[in-house]
CSV table of C-alpha atoms in Angstrom, one decimal:
chain,number,residue,atom,x,y,z
A,61,ASP,CA,184.6,-102.7,-11.3
A,62,GLY,CA,185.1,-103.2,-7.7
A,63,GLY,CA,182.9,-101.6,-5.2
A,64,ILE,CA,179.8,-101.7,-3.1
A,65,THR,CA,176.6,-101.9,-4.6
A,66,GLN,CA,173.2,-100.9,-2.8
A,67,SER,CA,169.9,-101.4,-4.3
A,68,PRO,CA,167.4,-100.0,-4.8
A,69,LYS,CA,168.4,-96.5,-4.7
A,70,TYR,CA,165.0,-95.2,-3.9
A,71,LEU,CA,162.2,-97.3,-2.1
A,72,PHE,CA,158.7,-96.5,-0.9
A,73,ARG,CA,157.2,-98.5,1.9
A,74,LYS,CA,153.6,-98.6,3.3
A,75,GLU,CA,153.3,-98.3,7.1
A,76,GLY,CA,153.3,-102.0,8.7
A,77,GLN,CA,155.4,-103.4,5.8
A,78,ASN,CA,159.0,-105.0,6.1
A,79,VAL,CA,161.4,-103.9,3.3
A,80,THR,CA,164.9,-105.5,2.8
A,81,LEU,CA,167.6,-103.1,1.3
A,82,SER,CA,170.5,-105.2,-0.6
A,83,CYS,CA,174.2,-104.6,-0.1
A,84,GLU,CA,176.8,-106.6,-2.3
A,85,GLN,CA,180.6,-105.9,-2.2
A,86,ASN,CA,183.3,-107.5,-4.5
A,87,LEU,CA,186.3,-106.2,-2.5
A,88,ASN,CA,186.7,-109.3,-0.6
A,89,HIS,CA,186.3,-107.4,2.6
A,90,ASP,CA,185.6,-109.3,5.9
A,91,ALA,CA,183.6,-106.4,7.7
A,92,MET,CA,180.5,-104.9,6.6
A,93,TYR,CA,178.3,-102.2,8.2
A,94,TRP,CA,174.8,-100.5,8.0
A,95,TYR,CA,174.3,-97.0,8.8
A,96,ARG,CA,171.4,-94.5,8.8
A,97,GLN,CA,171.6,-90.9,8.1
A,98,ASP,CA,168.7,-88.4,8.8
A,99,PRO,CA,168.5,-84.9,7.1
A,100,GLY,CA,171.4,-82.6,8.3
A,101,GLN,CA,172.7,-85.3,10.7
A,102,GLY,CA,175.8,-87.5,10.7
A,103,LEU,CA,175.8,-91.2,10.3
A,104,ARG,CA,174.7,-93.6,12.9
A,105,LEU,CA,175.6,-97.4,13.1
A,106,ILE,CA,172.6,-99.8,12.8
A,107,TYR,CA,174.4,-103.3,12.5
A,108,TYR,CA,177.9,-104.5,11.6
A,109,SER,CA,179.5,-107.7,10.9
A,110,GLN,CA,183.1,-108.7,11.1
A,111,ILE,CA,183.0,-112.1,9.6
A,112,VAL,CA,180.5,-114.4,7.9
A,113,ASN,CA,177.7,-115.8,10.0
A,114,ASP,CA,178.3,-113.3,12.7
A,115,PHE,CA,176.9,-109.7,13.4
A,116,GLN,CA,176.5,-107.3,16.1
A,117,LYS,CA,173.9,-104.5,17.1
A,118,GLY,CA,175.1,-101.0,16.7
A,119,ASP,CA,173.8,-97.9,18.3
A,120,ILE,CA,170.2,-98.0,16.8
A,121,ALA,CA,169.3,-101.6,16.0
A,122,GLU,CA,165.8,-101.7,17.3
A,123,GLY,CA,163.4,-102.3,14.4
A,124,TYR,CA,166.0,-103.6,12.0
A,125,SER,CA,167.6,-107.1,11.3
A,126,VAL,CA,170.4,-108.4,9.2
A,127,SER,CA,172.0,-111.5,7.8
A,128,ARG,CA,175.5,-112.5,6.8
A,129,GLU,CA,175.2,-115.8,5.0
A,130,LYS,CA,177.9,-114.9,2.4
A,131,LYS,CA,180.9,-112.8,2.6
A,132,GLU,CA,179.8,-110.4,-0.1
A,133,SER,CA,176.3,-109.8,0.9
A,134,PHE,CA,174.7,-108.0,4.0
A,135,PRO,CA,171.0,-107.3,3.6
A,136,LEU,CA,169.2,-105.0,5.8
A,137,THR,CA,165.5,-105.5,6.6
A,138,VAL,CA,163.6,-102.6,8.0
A,139,THR,CA,160.7,-104.0,10.0
A,140,SER,CA,157.3,-102.8,10.9
A,141,ALA,CA,158.6,-102.2,14.4
A,142,GLN,CA,160.9,-99.5,13.3
A,143,LYS,CA,158.7,-96.4,14.2
A,144,ASN,CA,160.5,-93.9,12.1
A,145,PRO,CA,162.1,-95.5,9.1
A,146,THR,CA,162.3,-92.8,6.6
A,147,ALA,CA,165.9,-92.2,6.1
A,148,PHE,CA,168.9,-92.5,3.9
A,149,TYR,CA,170.6,-95.8,4.5
A,150,LEU,CA,174.4,-96.5,3.8
A,151,CYS,CA,176.1,-99.8,3.6
A,152,ALA,CA,180.0,-99.9,3.9
A,153,SER,CA,182.8,-102.4,4.1
A,154,SER,CA,186.3,-102.6,5.3
A,155,PRO,CA,189.1,-105.2,5.1
A,156,GLY,CA,189.0,-105.7,8.8
A,157,ALA,CA,188.2,-104.2,12.1
A,158,SER,CA,191.3,-102.6,13.1
A,159,SER,CA,191.6,-98.9,13.0
A,160,GLY,CA,194.0,-98.7,10.3
A,161,ASN,CA,191.5,-100.4,7.9
A,162,THR,CA,189.7,-98.0,5.7
A,163,ILE,CA,185.8,-98.3,5.5
A,164,TYR,CA,184.4,-97.6,2.1
A,165,PHE,CA,180.7,-96.7,1.6
A,166,GLY,CA,178.1,-97.5,-1.1
A,167,GLU,CA,176.0,-94.8,-2.8
A,168,GLY,CA,173.0,-95.3,-0.4
A,169,SER,CA,169.5,-96.1,-0.5
A,170,TRP,CA,166.5,-93.7,0.3
A,171,LEU,CA,163.6,-95.2,2.0
A,172,THR,CA,160.3,-93.2,2.3
A,173,VAL,CA,157.3,-94.5,4.3
A,174,VAL,CA,154.0,-93.4,2.7
B,153,ASP,CA,179.4,-89.4,20.9
B,154,ALA,CA,181.8,-88.0,18.3
B,155,LYS,CA,185.5,-87.8,19.4
B,156,THR,CA,186.1,-84.9,17.0
B,157,THR,CA,185.1,-81.2,17.0
B,158,GLN,CA,184.9,-79.2,13.6
B,159,PRO,CA,183.8,-75.7,12.6
B,160,PRO,CA,180.1,-76.1,11.2
B,161,SER,CA,181.1,-74.3,8.1
B,162,MET,CA,183.9,-72.5,6.0
B,163,ASP,CA,184.2,-70.8,2.7
B,164,CYS,CA,187.2,-71.1,0.4
B,165,ALA,CA,188.0,-69.2,-3.0
B,166,GLU,CA,188.3,-71.5,-6.0
B,167,GLY,CA,192.0,-72.3,-6.7
B,168,ARG,CA,193.1,-71.6,-3.2
B,169,ALA,CA,194.1,-74.0,-0.6
B,170,ALA,CA,191.2,-75.2,1.7
B,171,ASN,CA,192.4,-75.8,5.3
B,172,LEU,CA,189.9,-77.6,7.4
B,173,PRO,CA,190.6,-78.0,11.2
B,174,CYS,CA,189.7,-80.7,13.5
B,175,ASN,CA,190.2,-81.4,17.2
B,176,HIS,CA,190.4,-84.7,18.8
B,177,SER,CA,191.9,-84.2,22.2
B,178,THR,CA,190.8,-87.6,23.6
B,179,ILE,CA,192.3,-89.9,20.9
B,180,SER,CA,193.8,-92.9,22.0
B,181,GLY,CA,197.3,-94.0,21.0
B,182,ASN,CA,196.3,-96.8,18.4
B,183,GLU,CA,193.3,-94.7,16.9
B,184,TYR,CA,193.5,-93.5,13.3
B,185,VAL,CA,192.2,-90.0,12.3
B,186,TYR,CA,190.0,-90.3,9.0
B,187,TRP,CA,188.6,-87.8,6.6
B,188,TYR,CA,185.5,-88.4,4.5
B,189,ARG,CA,183.6,-86.0,2.5
B,190,GLN,CA,179.9,-86.4,1.5
B,191,ILE,CA,178.0,-84.6,-1.2
B,192,HIS,CA,174.2,-84.4,-0.9
B,193,SER,CA,172.4,-87.7,-1.5
B,194,GLN,CA,175.5,-89.6,-2.0
B,195,GLY,CA,177.7,-92.0,0.2
B,196,PRO,CA,180.5,-90.6,2.1
B,197,GLN,CA,183.8,-90.6,0.0
B,198,TYR,CA,187.2,-91.7,1.6
B,199,ILE,CA,189.8,-89.0,1.5
B,200,ILE,CA,192.8,-89.8,3.5
B,201,HIS,CA,193.7,-91.3,7.0
B,202,GLY,CA,196.8,-91.2,9.4
B,203,LEU,CA,198.0,-92.3,12.8
B,204,LYS,CA,201.0,-90.0,13.7
B,205,ASN,CA,202.8,-89.0,10.6
B,206,ASN,CA,201.6,-86.5,8.0
B,207,GLU,CA,200.1,-88.0,4.9
B,208,THR,CA,199.6,-87.0,1.4
B,209,ASN,CA,197.5,-88.5,-1.5
B,210,GLU,CA,196.2,-87.5,-4.9
B,211,MET,CA,193.2,-85.9,-3.0
B,212,ALA,CA,194.7,-84.0,-0.1
B,213,SER,CA,197.2,-83.8,2.6
B,214,LEU,CA,196.7,-84.7,6.4
B,215,ILE,CA,198.8,-82.6,8.9
B,216,ILE,CA,198.4,-84.2,12.5
B,217,THR,CA,200.0,-82.5,15.4
B,218,GLU,CA,202.8,-84.1,17.4
B,219,ASP,CA,200.5,-84.5,20.4
B,220,ARG,CA,197.9,-85.9,18.0
B,221,LYS,CA,195.2,-83.7,19.6
B,222,SER,CA,194.2,-82.1,16.3
B,223,SER,CA,194.7,-82.2,12.6
B,224,THR,CA,194.2,-80.3,9.4
B,225,LEU,CA,193.0,-81.5,6.0
B,226,ILE,CA,194.4,-79.5,3.2
B,227,LEU,CA,193.0,-79.5,-0.3
B,228,PRO,CA,195.7,-77.8,-2.2
B,229,HIS,CA,193.8,-76.2,-4.9
B,230,ALA,CA,190.0,-76.2,-4.2
B,231,THR,CA,187.6,-76.3,-7.0
B,232,LEU,CA,183.8,-76.0,-7.1
B,233,ARG,CA,183.4,-79.6,-7.1
B,234,ASP,CA,185.0,-79.8,-3.6
B,235,THR,CA,182.0,-78.2,-2.0
B,236,ALA,CA,180.7,-80.7,0.4
B,237,VAL,CA,180.4,-81.8,4.1
B,238,TYR,CA,183.8,-83.0,5.4
B,239,TYR,CA,183.8,-85.2,8.2
B,240,CYS,CA,186.9,-85.7,10.6
B,241,ILE,CA,186.6,-89.1,12.4
B,242,VAL,CA,188.4,-91.1,14.9
B,243,ARG,CA,188.2,-94.8,14.2
B,244,GLU,CA,187.8,-96.8,17.4
B,245,SER,CA,190.1,-99.6,17.9
B,246,TYR,CA,187.9,-102.9,17.7
B,247,TYR,CA,190.5,-104.8,19.7
B,248,GLY,CA,190.1,-102.4,22.5
B,249,GLY,CA,186.6,-103.8,23.2
B,250,SER,CA,184.8,-101.2,21.0
B,251,GLN,CA,182.9,-101.7,17.8
B,252,GLY,CA,185.8,-100.6,15.5
B,253,ASN,CA,183.2,-98.2,14.4
B,254,LEU,CA,183.4,-94.8,12.7
B,255,ILE,CA,181.4,-92.2,15.0
B,256,PHE,CA,180.3,-89.5,12.8
B,257,GLY,CA,179.9,-85.7,14.0
B,258,LYS,CA,178.1,-83.0,12.0
B,259,GLY,CA,181.3,-82.2,9.9
B,260,THR,CA,182.2,-79.0,8.3
B,261,LYS,CA,180.2,-77.6,5.3
B,262,LEU,CA,182.8,-76.3,2.8
B,263,SER,CA,181.7,-73.9,0.3
B,264,VAL,CA,184.1,-73.2,-2.6
B,265,LYS,CA,183.2,-70.0,-4.3
B,266,PRO,CA,184.2,-68.8,-7.8
């Protein structure tokens, strides 16, 4: 089936540790995105990539890092510099960046700092 | 900030049409209106999008006013499984210098009741 796969679904992290969330898509989409959602809130953009080997910071990039070495993969690393990392993380992709291209979402990953 | 305004909550009787309003008075000429819904702990599900004309698909209809300052999402025969948070979003135009991002507000919590 075509789609966006995020893993793991649930992840626990000790304070001071880096963790990496995986996002893979087989839709042949050029653009990929990472969002963060806190309870009762809307989604906020962390990073986005419009093409392989290129990515840009979103509204809340501090404490996060990404890479886009392959078209189908856009992993997100939550570093120890992220002071409040407990949240629901959503990966998304789109055929392109223009407004008429639909953005599709994965099922999300829950990260909890213990 | 989100470019859209939605009521925080609405109720609808099962089997009846659900009409969800959205105001987007500052929308630009090349920006599309998107609707997504999110059930708790899942990724947002794409419903429909439009630019100027009314749109219909297997899930819903989208009515956009002629001045494009508001729209209405119509679920023709709501079921209990349609209970979710519905987001109306104006997608920025990347080529206008923005991120081409979806800026989420808090959405409308639709409760379908038996």
